[in-house]
mmCIF file of C-alpha atoms in Angstrom:
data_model
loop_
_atom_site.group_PDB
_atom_site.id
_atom_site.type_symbol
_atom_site.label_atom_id
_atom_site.label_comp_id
_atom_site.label_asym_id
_atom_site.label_seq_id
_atom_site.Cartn_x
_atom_site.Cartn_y
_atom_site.Cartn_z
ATOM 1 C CA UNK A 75 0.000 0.000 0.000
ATOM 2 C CA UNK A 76 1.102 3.262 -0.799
ATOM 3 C CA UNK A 77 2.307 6.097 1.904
ATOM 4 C CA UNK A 78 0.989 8.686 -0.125
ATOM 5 C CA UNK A 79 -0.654 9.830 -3.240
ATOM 6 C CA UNK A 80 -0.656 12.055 -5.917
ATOM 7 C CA UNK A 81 -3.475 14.187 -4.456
ATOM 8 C CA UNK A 82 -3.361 17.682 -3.382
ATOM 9 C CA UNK A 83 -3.966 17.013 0.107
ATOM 10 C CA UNK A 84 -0.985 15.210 0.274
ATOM 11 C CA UNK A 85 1.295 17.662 -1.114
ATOM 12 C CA UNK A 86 0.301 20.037 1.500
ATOM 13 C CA UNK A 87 0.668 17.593 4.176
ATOM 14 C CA UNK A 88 4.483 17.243 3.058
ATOM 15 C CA UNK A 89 5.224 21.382 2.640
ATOM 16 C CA UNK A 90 4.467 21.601 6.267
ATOM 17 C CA UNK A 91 7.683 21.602 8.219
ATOM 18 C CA UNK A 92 8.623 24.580 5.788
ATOM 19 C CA UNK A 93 5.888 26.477 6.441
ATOM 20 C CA UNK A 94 6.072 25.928 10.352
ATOM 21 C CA UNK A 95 9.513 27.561 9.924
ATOM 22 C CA UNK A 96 8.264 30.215 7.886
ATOM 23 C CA UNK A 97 5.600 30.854 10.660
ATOM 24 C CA UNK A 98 8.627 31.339 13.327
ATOM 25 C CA UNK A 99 10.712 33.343 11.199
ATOM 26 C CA UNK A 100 7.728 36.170 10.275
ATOM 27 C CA UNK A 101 6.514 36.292 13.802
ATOM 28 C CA UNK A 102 7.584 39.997 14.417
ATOM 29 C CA UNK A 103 5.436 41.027 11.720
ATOM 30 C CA UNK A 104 2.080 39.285 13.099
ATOM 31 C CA UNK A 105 2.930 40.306 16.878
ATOM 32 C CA UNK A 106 -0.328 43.014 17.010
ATOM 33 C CA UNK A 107 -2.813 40.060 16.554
ATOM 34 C CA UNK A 108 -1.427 38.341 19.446
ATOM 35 C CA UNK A 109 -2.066 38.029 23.104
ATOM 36 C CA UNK A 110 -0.360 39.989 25.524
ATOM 37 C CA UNK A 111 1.378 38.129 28.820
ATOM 38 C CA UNK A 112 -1.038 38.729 31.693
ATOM 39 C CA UNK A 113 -3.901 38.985 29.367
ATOM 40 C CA UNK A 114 -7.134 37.085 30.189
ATOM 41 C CA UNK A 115 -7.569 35.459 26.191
ATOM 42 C CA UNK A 116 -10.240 33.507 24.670
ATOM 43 C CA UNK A 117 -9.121 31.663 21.481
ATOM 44 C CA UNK A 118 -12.264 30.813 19.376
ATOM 45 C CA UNK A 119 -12.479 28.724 15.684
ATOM 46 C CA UNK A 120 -14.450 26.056 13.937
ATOM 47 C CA UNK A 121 -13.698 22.410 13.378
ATOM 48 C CA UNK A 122 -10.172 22.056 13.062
ATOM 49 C CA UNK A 123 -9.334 25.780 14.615
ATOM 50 C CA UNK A 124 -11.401 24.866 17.172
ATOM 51 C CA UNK A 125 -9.111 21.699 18.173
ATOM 52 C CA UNK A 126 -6.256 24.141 17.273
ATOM 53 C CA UNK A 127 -7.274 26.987 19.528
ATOM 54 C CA UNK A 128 -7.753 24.199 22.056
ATOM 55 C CA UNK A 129 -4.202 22.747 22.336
ATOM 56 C CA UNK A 130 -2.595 26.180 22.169
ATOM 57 C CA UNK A 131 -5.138 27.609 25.300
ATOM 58 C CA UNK A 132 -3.567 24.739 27.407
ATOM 59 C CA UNK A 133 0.109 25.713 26.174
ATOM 60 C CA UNK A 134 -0.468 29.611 27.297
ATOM 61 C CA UNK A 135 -1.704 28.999 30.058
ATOM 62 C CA UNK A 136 0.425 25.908 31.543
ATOM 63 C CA UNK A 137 3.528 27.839 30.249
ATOM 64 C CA UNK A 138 2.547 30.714 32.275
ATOM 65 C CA UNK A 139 1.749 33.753 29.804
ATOM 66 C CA UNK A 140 -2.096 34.144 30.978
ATOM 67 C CA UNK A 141 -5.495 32.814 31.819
ATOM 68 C CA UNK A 142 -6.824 31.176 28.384
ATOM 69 C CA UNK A 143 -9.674 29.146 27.561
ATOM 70 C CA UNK A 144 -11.149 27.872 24.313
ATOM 71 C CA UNK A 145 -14.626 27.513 22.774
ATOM 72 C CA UNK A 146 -16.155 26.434 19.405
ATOM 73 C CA UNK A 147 -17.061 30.298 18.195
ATOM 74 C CA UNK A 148 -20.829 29.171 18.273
ATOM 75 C CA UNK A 149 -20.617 28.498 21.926
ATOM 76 C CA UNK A 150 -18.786 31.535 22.560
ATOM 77 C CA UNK A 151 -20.255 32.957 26.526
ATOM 78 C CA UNK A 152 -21.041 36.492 25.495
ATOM 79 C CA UNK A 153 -21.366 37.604 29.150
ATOM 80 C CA UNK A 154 -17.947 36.735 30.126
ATOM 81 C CA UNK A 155 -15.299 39.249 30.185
ATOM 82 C CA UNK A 156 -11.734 38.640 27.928
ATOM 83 C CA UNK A 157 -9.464 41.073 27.712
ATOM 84 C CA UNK A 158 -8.523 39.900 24.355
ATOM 85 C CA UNK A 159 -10.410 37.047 21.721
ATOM 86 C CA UNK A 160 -8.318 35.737 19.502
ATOM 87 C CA UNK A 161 -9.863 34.056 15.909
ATOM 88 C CA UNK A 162 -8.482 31.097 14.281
ATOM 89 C CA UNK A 163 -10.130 31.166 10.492
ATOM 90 C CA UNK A 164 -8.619 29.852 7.234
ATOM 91 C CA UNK A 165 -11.052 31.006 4.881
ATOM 92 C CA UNK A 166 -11.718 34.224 6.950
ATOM 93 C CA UNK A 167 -15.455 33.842 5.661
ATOM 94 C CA UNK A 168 -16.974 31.497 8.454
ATOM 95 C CA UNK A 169 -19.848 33.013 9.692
ATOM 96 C CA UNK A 170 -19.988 31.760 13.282
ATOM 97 C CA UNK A 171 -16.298 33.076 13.694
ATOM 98 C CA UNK A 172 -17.912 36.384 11.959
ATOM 99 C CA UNK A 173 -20.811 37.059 14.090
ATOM 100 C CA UNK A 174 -18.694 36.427 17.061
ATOM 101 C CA UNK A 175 -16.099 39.370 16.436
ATOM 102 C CA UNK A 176 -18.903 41.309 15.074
ATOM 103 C CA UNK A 177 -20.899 40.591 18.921
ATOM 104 C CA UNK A 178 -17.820 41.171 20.604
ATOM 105 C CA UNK A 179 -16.726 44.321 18.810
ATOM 106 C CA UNK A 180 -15.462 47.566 21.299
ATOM 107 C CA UNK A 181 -16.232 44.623 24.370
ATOM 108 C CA UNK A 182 -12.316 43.323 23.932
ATOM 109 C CA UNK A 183 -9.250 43.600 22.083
ATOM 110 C CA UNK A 184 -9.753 41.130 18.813
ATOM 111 C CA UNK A 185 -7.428 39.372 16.277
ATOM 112 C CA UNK A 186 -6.853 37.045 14.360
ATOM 113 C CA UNK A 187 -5.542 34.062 12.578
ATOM 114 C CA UNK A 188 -5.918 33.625 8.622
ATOM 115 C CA UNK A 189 -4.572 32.460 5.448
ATOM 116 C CA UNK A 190 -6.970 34.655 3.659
ATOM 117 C CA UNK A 191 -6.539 38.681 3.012
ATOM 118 C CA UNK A 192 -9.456 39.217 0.890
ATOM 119 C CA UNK A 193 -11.603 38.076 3.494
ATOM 120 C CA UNK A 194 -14.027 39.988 5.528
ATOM 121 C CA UNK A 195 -12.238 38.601 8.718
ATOM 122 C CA UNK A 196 -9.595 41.651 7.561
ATOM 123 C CA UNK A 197 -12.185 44.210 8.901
ATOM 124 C CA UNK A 198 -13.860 42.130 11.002
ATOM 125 C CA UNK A 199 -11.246 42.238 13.794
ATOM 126 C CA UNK A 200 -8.986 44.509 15.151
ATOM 127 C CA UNK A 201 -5.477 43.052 13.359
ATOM 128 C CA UNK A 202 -5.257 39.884 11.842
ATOM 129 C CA UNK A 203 -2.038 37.343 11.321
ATOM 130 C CA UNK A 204 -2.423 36.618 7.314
ATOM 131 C CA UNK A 205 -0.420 33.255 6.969
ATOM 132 C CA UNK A 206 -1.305 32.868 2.973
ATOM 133 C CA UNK A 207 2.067 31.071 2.500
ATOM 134 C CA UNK A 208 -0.060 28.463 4.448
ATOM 135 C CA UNK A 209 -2.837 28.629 2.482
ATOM 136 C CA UNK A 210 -4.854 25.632 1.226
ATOM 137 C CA UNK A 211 -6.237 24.372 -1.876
ATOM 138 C CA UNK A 212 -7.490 21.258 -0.100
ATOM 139 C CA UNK A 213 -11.281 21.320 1.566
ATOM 140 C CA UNK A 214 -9.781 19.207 4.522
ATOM 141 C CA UNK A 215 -7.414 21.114 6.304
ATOM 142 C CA UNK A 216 -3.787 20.188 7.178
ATOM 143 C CA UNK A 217 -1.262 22.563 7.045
ATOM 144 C CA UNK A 218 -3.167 26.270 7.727
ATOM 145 C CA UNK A 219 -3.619 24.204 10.987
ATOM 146 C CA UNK A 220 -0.852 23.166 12.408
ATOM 147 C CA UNK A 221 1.306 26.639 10.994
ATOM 148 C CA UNK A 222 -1.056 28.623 13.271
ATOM 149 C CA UNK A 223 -0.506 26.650 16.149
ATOM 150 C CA UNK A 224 3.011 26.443 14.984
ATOM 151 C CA UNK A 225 3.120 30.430 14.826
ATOM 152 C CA UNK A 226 1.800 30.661 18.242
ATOM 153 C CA UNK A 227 4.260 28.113 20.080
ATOM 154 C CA UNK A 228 7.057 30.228 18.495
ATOM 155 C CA UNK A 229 5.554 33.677 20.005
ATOM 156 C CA UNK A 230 5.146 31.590 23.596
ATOM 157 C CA UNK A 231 8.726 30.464 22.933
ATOM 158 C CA UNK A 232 9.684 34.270 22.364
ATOM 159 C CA UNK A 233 8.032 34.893 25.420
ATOM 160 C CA UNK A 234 9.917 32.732 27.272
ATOM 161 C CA UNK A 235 6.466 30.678 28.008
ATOM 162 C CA UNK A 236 6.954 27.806 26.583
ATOM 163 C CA UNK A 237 6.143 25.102 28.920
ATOM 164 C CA UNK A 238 8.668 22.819 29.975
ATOM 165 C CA UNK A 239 9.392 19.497 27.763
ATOM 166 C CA UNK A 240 7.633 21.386 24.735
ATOM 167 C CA UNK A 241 9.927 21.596 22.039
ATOM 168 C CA UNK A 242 10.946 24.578 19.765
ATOM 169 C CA UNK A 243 9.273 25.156 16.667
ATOM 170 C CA UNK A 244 12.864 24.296 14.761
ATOM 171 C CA UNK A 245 12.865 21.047 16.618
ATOM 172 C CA UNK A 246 9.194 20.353 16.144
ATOM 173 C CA UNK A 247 9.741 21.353 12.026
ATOM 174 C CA UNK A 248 12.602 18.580 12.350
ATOM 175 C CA UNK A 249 10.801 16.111 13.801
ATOM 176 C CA UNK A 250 8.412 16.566 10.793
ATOM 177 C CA UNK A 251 10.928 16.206 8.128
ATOM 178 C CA UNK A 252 10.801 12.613 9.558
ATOM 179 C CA UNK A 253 7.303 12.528 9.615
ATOM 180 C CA UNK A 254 6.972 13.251 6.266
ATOM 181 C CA UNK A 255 9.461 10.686 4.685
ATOM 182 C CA UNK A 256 8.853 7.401 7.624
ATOM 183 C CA UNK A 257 7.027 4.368 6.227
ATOM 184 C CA UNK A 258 3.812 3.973 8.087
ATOM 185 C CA UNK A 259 3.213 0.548 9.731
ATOM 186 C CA UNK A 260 0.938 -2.341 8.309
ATOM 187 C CA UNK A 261 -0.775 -2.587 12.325
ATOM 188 C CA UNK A 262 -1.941 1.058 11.474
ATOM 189 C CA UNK A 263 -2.418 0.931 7.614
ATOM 190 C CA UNK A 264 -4.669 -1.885 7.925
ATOM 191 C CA UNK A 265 -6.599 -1.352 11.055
ATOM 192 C CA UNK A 266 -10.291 -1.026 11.078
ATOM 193 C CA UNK A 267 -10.539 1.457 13.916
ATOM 194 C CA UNK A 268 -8.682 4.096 15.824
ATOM 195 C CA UNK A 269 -8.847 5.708 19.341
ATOM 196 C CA UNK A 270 -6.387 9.006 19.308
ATOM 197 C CA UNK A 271 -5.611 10.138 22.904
ATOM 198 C CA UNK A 272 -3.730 13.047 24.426
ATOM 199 C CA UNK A 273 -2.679 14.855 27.772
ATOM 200 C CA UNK A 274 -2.903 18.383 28.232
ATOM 201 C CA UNK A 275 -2.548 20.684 25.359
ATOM 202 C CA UNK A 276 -1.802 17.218 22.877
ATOM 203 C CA UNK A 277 -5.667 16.402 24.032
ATOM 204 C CA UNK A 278 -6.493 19.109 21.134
ATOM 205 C CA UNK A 279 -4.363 17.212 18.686
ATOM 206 C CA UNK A 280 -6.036 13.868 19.180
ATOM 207 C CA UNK A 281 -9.288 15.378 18.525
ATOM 208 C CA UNK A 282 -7.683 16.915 14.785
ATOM 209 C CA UNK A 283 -6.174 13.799 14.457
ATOM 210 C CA UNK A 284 -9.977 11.969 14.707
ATOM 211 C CA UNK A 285 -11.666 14.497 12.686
ATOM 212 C CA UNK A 286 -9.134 14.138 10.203
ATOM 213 C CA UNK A 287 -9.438 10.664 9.974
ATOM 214 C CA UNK A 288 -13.409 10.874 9.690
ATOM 215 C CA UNK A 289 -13.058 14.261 6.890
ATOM 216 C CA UNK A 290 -11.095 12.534 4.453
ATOM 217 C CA UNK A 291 -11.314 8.799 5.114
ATOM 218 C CA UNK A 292 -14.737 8.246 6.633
ATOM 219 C CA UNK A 293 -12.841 6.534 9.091
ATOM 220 C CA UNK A 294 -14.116 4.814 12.422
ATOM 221 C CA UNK A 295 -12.414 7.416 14.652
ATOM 222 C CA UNK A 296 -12.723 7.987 18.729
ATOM 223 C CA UNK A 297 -10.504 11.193 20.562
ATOM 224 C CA UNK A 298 -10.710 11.125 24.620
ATOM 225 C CA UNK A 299 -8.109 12.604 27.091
ATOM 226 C CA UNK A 300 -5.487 9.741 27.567
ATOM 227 C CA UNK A 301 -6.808 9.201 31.520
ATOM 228 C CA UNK A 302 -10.602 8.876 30.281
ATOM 229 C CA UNK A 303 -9.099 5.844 28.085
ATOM 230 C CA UNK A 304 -10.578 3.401 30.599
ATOM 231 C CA UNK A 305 -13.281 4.602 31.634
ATOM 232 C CA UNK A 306 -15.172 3.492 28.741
ATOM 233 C CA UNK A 307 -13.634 4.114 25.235
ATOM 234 C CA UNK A 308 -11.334 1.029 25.761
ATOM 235 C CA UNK A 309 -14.258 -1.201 25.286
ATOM 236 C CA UNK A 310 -13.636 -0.691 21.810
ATOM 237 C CA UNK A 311 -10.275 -1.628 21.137
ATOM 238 C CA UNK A 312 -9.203 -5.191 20.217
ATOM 239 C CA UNK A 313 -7.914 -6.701 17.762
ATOM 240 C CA UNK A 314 -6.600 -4.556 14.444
ATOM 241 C CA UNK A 315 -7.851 -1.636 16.007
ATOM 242 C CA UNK A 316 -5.388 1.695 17.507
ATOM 243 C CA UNK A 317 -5.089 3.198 20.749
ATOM 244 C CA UNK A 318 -2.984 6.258 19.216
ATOM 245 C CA UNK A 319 -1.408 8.224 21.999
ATOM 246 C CA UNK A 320 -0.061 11.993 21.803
ATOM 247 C CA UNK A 321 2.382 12.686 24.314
ATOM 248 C CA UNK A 322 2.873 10.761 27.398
ATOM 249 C CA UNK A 323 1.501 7.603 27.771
ATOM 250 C CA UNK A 324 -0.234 7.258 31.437
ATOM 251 C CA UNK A 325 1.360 4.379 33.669
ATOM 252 C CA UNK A 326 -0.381 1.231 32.803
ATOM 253 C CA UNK A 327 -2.108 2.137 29.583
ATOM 254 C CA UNK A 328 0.348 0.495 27.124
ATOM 255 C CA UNK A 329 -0.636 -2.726 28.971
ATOM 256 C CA UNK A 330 -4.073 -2.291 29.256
ATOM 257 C CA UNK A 331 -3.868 -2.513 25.248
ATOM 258 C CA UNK A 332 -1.942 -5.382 25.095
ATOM 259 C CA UNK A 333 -4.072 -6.930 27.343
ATOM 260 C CA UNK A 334 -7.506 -6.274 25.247
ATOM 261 C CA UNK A 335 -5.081 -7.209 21.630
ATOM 262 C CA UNK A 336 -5.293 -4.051 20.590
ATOM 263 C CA UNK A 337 -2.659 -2.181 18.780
ATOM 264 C CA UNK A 338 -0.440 0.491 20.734
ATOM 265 C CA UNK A 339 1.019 4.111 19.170
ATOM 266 C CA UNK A 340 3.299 6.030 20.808
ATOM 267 C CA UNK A 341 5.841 7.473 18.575
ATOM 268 C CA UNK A 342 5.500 11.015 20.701
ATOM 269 C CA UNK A 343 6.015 9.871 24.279
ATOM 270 C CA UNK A 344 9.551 10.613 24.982
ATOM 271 C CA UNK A 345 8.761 9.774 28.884
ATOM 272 C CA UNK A 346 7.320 6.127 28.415
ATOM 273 C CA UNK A 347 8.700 2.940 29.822
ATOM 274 C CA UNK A 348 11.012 1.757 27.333
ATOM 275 C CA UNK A 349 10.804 -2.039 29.319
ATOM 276 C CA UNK A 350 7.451 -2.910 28.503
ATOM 277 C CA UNK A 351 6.705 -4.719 25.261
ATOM 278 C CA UNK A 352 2.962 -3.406 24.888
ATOM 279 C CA UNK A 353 3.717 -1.461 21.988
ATOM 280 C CA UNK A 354 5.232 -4.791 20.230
ATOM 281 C CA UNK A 355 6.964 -2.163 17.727
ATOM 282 C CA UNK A 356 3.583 -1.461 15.690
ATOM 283 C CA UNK A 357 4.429 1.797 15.986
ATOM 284 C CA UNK A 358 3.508 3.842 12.550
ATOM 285 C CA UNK A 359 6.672 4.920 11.504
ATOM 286 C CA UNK A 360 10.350 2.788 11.600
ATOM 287 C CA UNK A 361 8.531 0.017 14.428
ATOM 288 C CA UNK A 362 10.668 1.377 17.287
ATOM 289 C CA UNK A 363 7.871 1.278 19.214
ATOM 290 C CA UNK A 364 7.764 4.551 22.022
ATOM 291 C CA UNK A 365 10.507 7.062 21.860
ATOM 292 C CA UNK A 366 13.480 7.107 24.463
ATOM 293 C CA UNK A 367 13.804 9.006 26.504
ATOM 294 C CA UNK A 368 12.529 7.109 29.392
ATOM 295 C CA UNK A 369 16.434 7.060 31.198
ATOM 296 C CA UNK A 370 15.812 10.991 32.090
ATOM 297 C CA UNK A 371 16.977 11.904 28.780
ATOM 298 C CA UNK A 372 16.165 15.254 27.578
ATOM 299 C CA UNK A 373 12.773 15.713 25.653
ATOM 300 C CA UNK A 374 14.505 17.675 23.451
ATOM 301 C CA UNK A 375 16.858 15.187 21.732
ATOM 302 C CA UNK A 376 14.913 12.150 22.514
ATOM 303 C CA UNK A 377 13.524 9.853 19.534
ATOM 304 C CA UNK A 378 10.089 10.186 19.768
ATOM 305 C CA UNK A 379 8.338 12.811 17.895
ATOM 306 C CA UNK A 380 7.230 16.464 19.128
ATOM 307 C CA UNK A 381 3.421 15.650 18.833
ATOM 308 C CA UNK A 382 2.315 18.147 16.174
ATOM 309 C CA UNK A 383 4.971 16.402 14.095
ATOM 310 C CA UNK A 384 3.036 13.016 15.311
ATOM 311 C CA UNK A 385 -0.233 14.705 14.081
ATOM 312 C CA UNK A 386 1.099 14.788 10.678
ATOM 313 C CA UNK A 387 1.367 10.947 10.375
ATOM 314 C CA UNK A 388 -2.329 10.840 11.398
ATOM 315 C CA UNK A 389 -2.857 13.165 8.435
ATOM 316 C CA UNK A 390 -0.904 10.965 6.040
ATOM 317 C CA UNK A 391 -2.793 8.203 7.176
ATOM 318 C CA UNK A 392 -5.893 9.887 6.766
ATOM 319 C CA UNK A 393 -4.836 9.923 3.046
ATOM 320 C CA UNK A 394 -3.658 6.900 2.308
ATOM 321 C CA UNK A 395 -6.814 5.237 3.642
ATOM 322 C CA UNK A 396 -8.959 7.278 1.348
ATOM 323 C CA UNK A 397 -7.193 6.686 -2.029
ATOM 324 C CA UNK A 398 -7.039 2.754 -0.513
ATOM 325 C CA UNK A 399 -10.921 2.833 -0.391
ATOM 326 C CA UNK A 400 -10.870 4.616 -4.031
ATOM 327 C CA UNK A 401 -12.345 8.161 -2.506
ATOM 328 C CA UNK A 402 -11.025 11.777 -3.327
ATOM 329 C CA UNK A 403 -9.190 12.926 0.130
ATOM 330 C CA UNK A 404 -9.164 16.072 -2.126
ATOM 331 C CA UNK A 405 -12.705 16.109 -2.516
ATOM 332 C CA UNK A 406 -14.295 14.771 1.014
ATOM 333 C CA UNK A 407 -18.066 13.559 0.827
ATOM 334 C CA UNK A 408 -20.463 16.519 2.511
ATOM 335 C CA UNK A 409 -17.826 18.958 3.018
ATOM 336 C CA UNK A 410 -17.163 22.593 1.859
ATOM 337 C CA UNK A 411 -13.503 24.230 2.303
ATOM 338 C CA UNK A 412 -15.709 27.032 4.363
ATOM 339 C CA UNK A 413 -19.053 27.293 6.413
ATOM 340 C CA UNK A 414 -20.874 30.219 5.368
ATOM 341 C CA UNK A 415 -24.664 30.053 6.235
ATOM 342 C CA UNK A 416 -27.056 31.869 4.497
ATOM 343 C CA UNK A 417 -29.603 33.645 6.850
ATOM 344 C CA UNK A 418 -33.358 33.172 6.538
ATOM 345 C CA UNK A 419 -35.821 36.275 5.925
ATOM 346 C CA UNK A 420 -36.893 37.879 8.843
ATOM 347 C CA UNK A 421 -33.694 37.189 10.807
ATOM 348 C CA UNK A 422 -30.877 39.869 11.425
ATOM 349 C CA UNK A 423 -27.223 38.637 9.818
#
């Protein structure tokens, strides 16, 4: 089976670790549209930005630059105060993301995030971060994604708020370079379902990684915080099916797997127990099973995979299994590359 096709989807997955460089290196000039340390920030998209603005609320405020939550911008609180809400768009035309700056407008300090500059998002908040070297023929989105969040771990990392054991955006564009070229396994390429798990602000990227899965693949996907694992979801997992794990692996998990026959990935966890055999090397890149690091080693230089890096596996996989089952990963069934909703008579826009 092939690791990847001649779709454009795929050729976007593969230009990423350039353009998460690119992100770092033009941060200075997108500084306005981003939040301020001490600020109280709420970081709103849809679909994908939504799991975006999700992992990067968790790395702000574990790494100590400010209070910041997250919400899908249709479930935006309106009565809660934020000294700053920050918009995660691609197509800069979505009109729950729209409505929300337009609600919000002279309340708090807006910006933000867009491939887009011909959009209405342009005048629709205060300054906006135009990342069109990220921008996306695709409908299913890839690498708009993960340059945002890529663009806003270098700014914490400027700030000096990265949290600990998070890697730099250079190191995390390295680790993709791998990502990019590494085989993927048969125990992942054939499996008939997948559970993604995460920790923390990698909780966010298991829930892209399922979405992705189920956008271009129509793929039997699950996403749960790693801990909530068994407390239910594990029911499911057997036999050629996934537990995929971003970040650290809780203790026990890898042999709560092995125990049910279920297949183990943990190519990101540069803290897990290198001594047990749970994994069984079905990892989905070279079979090394988890990444060192487990003897105290520093994150840093460790094997294993920064997890955005790990994310783009999921999103090769996603398009692997599409063209496998004959479908368009360019072309996803019941999708548009943008949400715009029309607004019926007799109701304000």
């Amino acid at each position: 089976m092939p690791t990847t096709g001649p779709s454009r989807t795929a050729v976007e997955i593969a230009s990423q670790p350039a353009c998460w460089r690119e992100a770092a290196d033009t941060l200075p000039r997108h500084r306005a549209a981003l939040p301020v340390r001490g600020e109280r920030v709420a970081v709103v998209g849809c679909g994908t930005s939504w799991f975006v603005a999700q992992a990067y609320a968790q790395l702000r405020e574990s790494g100590g630059h400010g209070e910041t939550d997250a919400f899908a911008a249709s479930e935006f609180p309106l009565g809660r105060d934020y000294d700053r809400i920050l918009a995660i768009t691609r197509s800069g035309t979505t009109t729950e993301v729209l409505d929300l700056l337009a609600n919000v407008r002279g309340t708090a300090v807006t910006g933000a995030l867009t491939a887009d500059p011909a959009t209405p998002v342009m005048t629709a908040a205060d300054a906006v971060a135009v990342l069109d070297f990220a921008d996306e023929e695709s409908v299913v989105q890839t690498r708009f994604a993960t340059t945002a969040l890529a663009l806003l771990r270098a700014h914490l990392e400027a700030e000096d708020a990265l949290p600990a054991g998070v890697r730099t955006v250079a190191q995390a564009a390295e680790d993709a370079e791998r990502a990019v070229a590494e085989p993927l396994a048969d125990a992942v390429t054939d499996a008939e379902q997948f559970t993604f798990l995460g920790t923390g602000w990698t909780y966010g990227l298991a829930l892209e990684a399922g979405l992705k899965m189920r956008e271009a693949a129509g793929a039997w996907t699950e996403a749960y915080p790693a801990m909530e694992y068994r407390h239910g979801p594990i029911s499911i997992t057997g036999p050629g099916r996934v537990a995929w794990v971003f970040g650290p692996v809780p203790a026990g998990l890898a042999d709560d797997v092995a125990r049910v026959g279920g297949t183990l990935v943990a190519d990101s966890d540069s803290d897990s127990d290198s001594d047990s055999d749970a994994d069984s090397g079905a990892g989905p890149g070279s079979g090394s099973g988890p990444g060192s690091g487990a003897d105290g080693s520093d994150p840093s230089t460790s094997a294993a995979l920064d997890p955005l890096a790990d994310l783009v596996r999921a999103q090769r996989l996603a398009v692997l299994l599409a063209e496998a089952q004959g479908q368009d990963p360019d072309r996803p069934r019941n999708l548009t590359r943008s949400v715009v909703l029309s607004v019926p008579a007799g109701e304000d826009a």
